[in-house]
Each structure stands twice: as C-alpha cells, then as structure tokens.
Amino acid sequence: MTATRIAMIGAGMIGRRHMQVLLGDPAYAVAAIADPTPAAEAFAKEKNIPWFADYQRMLDEAKPQGAIVATPNQHHVTAGLACIARRIPVLVEKPIADSVRAAVELVEAGKRADVPILVGHHRRHNPIMRAAAETIRGGGVGRVTAVVAMWLSHKPDDYYKVDWRRQPGGGTVLINGIHDIDCLRMMCGEIDGVQAFAANGVRGFAVEDAAAAAIRFASGALGTLAISDAVSTPWSWEWGSQENPFYPHEGRDSYMVTGTKGSLGVPSLEHWWHEPGQHWGDALTRRRVPVKPADAYIEQMANFAQVIAGAAKPVVSGEDGARTLAATMAITESAATGRPVAIDEFMRRG
Ligand SMILES: NC(=O)c1ccc[n+]([C@@H]2O[C@H](COP(=O)([O-])OP(=O)(O)OC[C@H]3O[C@@H](n4cnc5c(N)ncnc54)[C@H](O)[C@@H]3O)[C@@H](O)[C@H]2O)c1
C-alpha cells in the first residue's frame, strides 16, 4: 500500500495535532510542511519532513495528493484557493473562512474546478455525535422542541498573546462556538434564524469573551447557546466528551435536546423518556445510548484520505462549512446590530 501524501499549511497547535495522526499511521505521509516560523522549521527538521516558508512553492514542488490548511482563520480562503487552483483536495480547518462572502467564494471555486473541500468540523466524525444525531433524527426524542447548548471554558492569558486571536474573527464565537453550532445543525437540522448578545467585559479585547444566542431551527424547534472562554466550568464538549485527553473528564452534558417524547443529553448520551400513560410527576425511564469511542481526528483523516482517493464524499462539505459559518457569524452580526438575523438572507448578502 502506498501512503497518501498530505501536506500541511500551518504547523501550529492544530497543525501538530493533524501531523500526530499522519505520522502515527503508515497509510499516510506528511509530504511537506509550509509555515514560516523557526518552530515549524525545527519541527520539520526533527521529523525529516521537507520544509518551506512559502506554501505556494511547497504546493508546486512537493506536489501533495491532499493538503491541510491550518493557518489563522483569516488565511483559510487564500490557501484553500491556492490548493484548488492546483486541483489538490483540501481539508480546511474551521471556520472555512472569516466571512460568509469569502466562504461562498471558496465553495464556488471548489465546485467549478470539481475539487473536493472537507471542513475541519471534527466533532462530526466523533461516534458520540454520530450516535446523538442518529438517536434524534431517528425520532428518539419525538419532535425536537427546545434545545440548550453551552460552550463554557477558561482560556489562559498566554492563549491571547497570539495577535490574530485578539482581532475580529479570532474570538471564542468563531473559534469554539462554531463547533457547537455545527453540532446543533448535525443533531437538529438547519438553523434559520439567530438573535444574540455579546460582551467583552472580562478582557476588554476587540473580540468577545461571552455571547448568548437564541436560535430558531427550520423545523420550528427553538434553542439557546451560551458561550464564554473566560469562565471556570465543567460545561463544555471537551470536558464532557473526553475527546481531547488534555482536558479533565467531568462527563457533564453540553447539549440538552428535548422533544415531545423524550430528551437526550450530549455527550453523556443519556436518553430520558416517559412511558406511554405516565404523568409528569412519574419518574422518567433512562438508558445510555451505546457507543464505541474513536478518535475524531483519526476518523476525520480517514474520510479525507477517502475523499482524496475519490472513494467518499467529505463528511463536512464546503457548503456545510459555509452554512455553519453563516449561522455562527449571525451571532456576532445580531449582537452588533441588536437585530435578529435570518440565515438564508445572510448567506445571500455575505
Ligand atoms: N478543529 C479543531 O479542533 C481546531 C482546534 C484549534 C484550532 N483550529 C483552527 O485551526 C486554525 C489554526 O489554529 P491554531 O490554534 O493551530 O493557530 P496557531 O497560531 O497555533 O497556528 C497557526 C500556524 O499557521 C502559521 N501560518 C500563518 N500564516 C501562514 C502562512 N501564510 N503560511 C503558512 N503558515 C502560516 C503560523 O506560523 C502558525 O504556526 C484556526 O483557524 C483555528 O480555528 C481548529
């Protein structure tokens, strides 16, 4: 079996995580790394991987079969377009772009050139999220009616020493909340409107350190999402799912999806319901939806390799990434204007 040769554009925090997957499986090879920093150059040297300061040169010389774009948000579309121009399938980290207009531009370019784009919403590859979506979409909670979602965590001061993270587009809504929006879309279907508030009172940076959104789904279900990266809590996907061993495991739910026949906590996958004929004061029956854990980043890379081989479609397409981006940016847009934002209209105007 010949290894699938995948190049890295951007070898920072998440770029290293992808390379851990690539270097840990002989089915893959890191074709080259493009990242101008001395740290990236040293990493490439240590691992004996060709290194380039300039990613365009790298794409032309290393000729990878696929490329991963793990640069700052503001650079995803430029690098993605460079891959598409060379007909190289691309895994673009989330968010697909830093504006809806730029996301649509990238998606259209991919379609015109018939080059697939996979967007790095890795949680969609996590068996926990797959089981949650199957349970809900299979009618396990009846008609989804009200949804509560949270991403509440604490980032250390040095996280914000990186300049781009303090600039618009680098804040917690677009970095973290976007994953939760994507999970909500996966479980509960399309989001058609958002009304939100945001605040930056803790750090005082240009980017928000908290946001709260009311969400309307196309199905008619309603939801709320609370986001902050400046609070000490166990209520985030990471602390509940064990997806990333860096975080302690507290097993609390970050999503509560409730419906006419029952409810589901995620990531615990505790499924609750009343038996027919029971009253609201009766104890609920509960079970835990069975799931076999797997590493979401490994699963994501397996999908990417299949996409490169032409054997599968991206689990998260460019269109999906753009729609998730629009629903996420609608939070900042609504917070800035004080008005509700309709997602279809927002997609059209970019
Ligand atoms: N899916 C996930 O779980 C996940 C987790 C963290 C970050 N992300 C996303 O990944 C992206 C990167 O985040 P990070 O935390 O790794 O950032 P980071 O700052 O740690 O790394 C970014 C890297 O890109 C490099 N870079 C910048 N401009 C470049 C260019 N023109 N060419 C090549 N390299 C360039 C920088 O030198 C840096 O090493 C962001 O878009 C973020 O939203 C995704």
XYZ file of N, CA and C and ligand atoms in Angstrom, residues 9-15 34-37 53 55 70-73 75-76 93-95 120 122 162 164-165 174-175 179 297, ligand 1:
137
model
N -0.235 23.091 5.645
C -0.040 24.544 5.523
C -0.424 25.123 6.880
N 0.592 25.516 7.649
C 0.362 25.957 9.030
C 0.635 24.800 9.979
N 1.697 24.945 10.790
C 2.086 23.864 11.697
C 2.063 24.365 13.137
N 0.971 25.010 13.509
C 0.810 25.479 14.889
C 0.110 24.422 15.720
N -0.774 24.876 16.606
C -1.398 23.967 17.569
C -2.168 22.836 16.880
N -3.117 23.175 16.016
C -3.935 22.106 15.413
C -3.194 21.426 14.268
N -2.293 22.159 13.618
C -1.480 21.535 12.570
C -0.678 20.371 13.148
N 4.531 23.709 5.245
C 4.766 25.128 4.905
C 4.307 25.960 6.077
N 5.250 26.635 6.693
C 4.966 27.535 7.825
C 6.264 28.308 8.061
N 6.228 29.640 7.972
C 7.485 30.402 8.008
C 8.175 30.457 9.375
N 7.549 29.990 10.430
C 8.162 30.175 11.758
C 9.374 29.251 11.988
N 9.011 27.876 3.614
C 8.433 29.066 4.245
C 7.183 29.481 3.485
N 3.964 28.567 1.133
C 3.120 27.392 0.851
C 2.857 27.206 -0.651
N -4.200 24.812 8.049
C -4.368 25.013 9.498
C -3.696 26.319 9.904
N -3.910 27.327 9.090
C -3.390 28.673 9.352
C -4.468 29.470 10.097
N -4.165 30.710 10.512
C -5.204 31.517 11.154
C -6.448 31.668 10.258
N -7.596 31.844 10.897
C -8.886 31.923 10.181
C -8.825 32.805 8.938
N -6.724 33.421 6.862
C -5.888 32.979 5.746
C -6.439 31.721 5.061
N -7.539 31.156 5.589
C -8.024 29.866 5.071
C -8.393 29.911 3.587
N -9.295 23.875 7.869
C -9.723 23.947 9.268
C -10.946 24.852 9.395
N -11.688 24.634 10.464
C -12.815 25.524 10.716
C -12.300 26.812 11.338
N -12.950 27.939 11.162
C -14.057 28.159 10.251
C -13.567 28.133 8.812
N -12.900 21.216 8.635
C -12.439 20.539 9.860
C -13.369 20.599 11.067
N -14.375 18.534 13.225
C -14.018 17.148 13.529
C -15.061 16.431 14.383
N -1.171 35.553 21.204
C -1.092 35.442 19.739
C -2.017 36.510 19.143
N -3.480 37.364 16.246
C -4.702 37.188 15.434
C -5.879 36.755 16.292
N -5.625 36.138 17.442
C -6.736 35.670 18.285
C -7.468 36.828 18.966
N -16.251 32.359 16.988
C -15.814 31.758 15.725
C -14.830 30.598 15.945
N -14.115 30.613 17.057
C -13.145 29.537 17.304
C -13.826 28.337 17.949
N -18.143 25.151 16.558
C -18.267 23.692 16.663
C -19.644 23.325 17.215
N -10.218 12.916 15.248
C -9.242 13.419 14.271
C -8.738 12.275 13.364
N -10.673 21.589 14.626
C -10.101 21.883 15.763
O -10.200 21.128 16.715
C -9.287 23.137 15.882
C -8.591 23.380 17.081
C -7.795 24.531 17.161
C -7.711 25.397 16.070
N -8.433 25.153 14.946
C -8.361 26.081 13.790
O -7.094 25.904 13.195
C -6.564 27.157 12.758
C -5.206 27.370 13.403
O -5.361 27.449 14.791
P -4.120 27.195 15.785
O -4.678 27.301 17.148
O -3.401 25.961 15.355
O -3.255 28.507 15.476
P -1.682 28.691 15.690
O -1.459 30.154 15.741
O -1.193 27.815 16.795
O -1.072 28.092 14.327
C -1.224 28.724 13.072
C 0.052 28.481 12.284
O -0.124 28.982 10.962
C 1.119 29.542 10.556
N 0.913 30.472 9.452
C 0.405 31.730 9.491
N 0.385 32.254 8.250
C 0.878 31.297 7.418
C 1.112 31.247 6.017
N 0.831 32.269 5.212
N 1.626 30.099 5.505
C 1.916 29.053 6.305
N 1.726 29.056 7.643
C 1.217 30.163 8.193
C 1.651 30.234 11.811
O 3.027 30.462 11.724
C 1.270 29.212 12.880
O 2.305 28.279 13.117
C -7.601 28.208 13.146
O -8.363 28.501 12.020
C -8.445 27.542 14.204
O -9.784 27.979 14.159
C -9.185 24.019 14.829
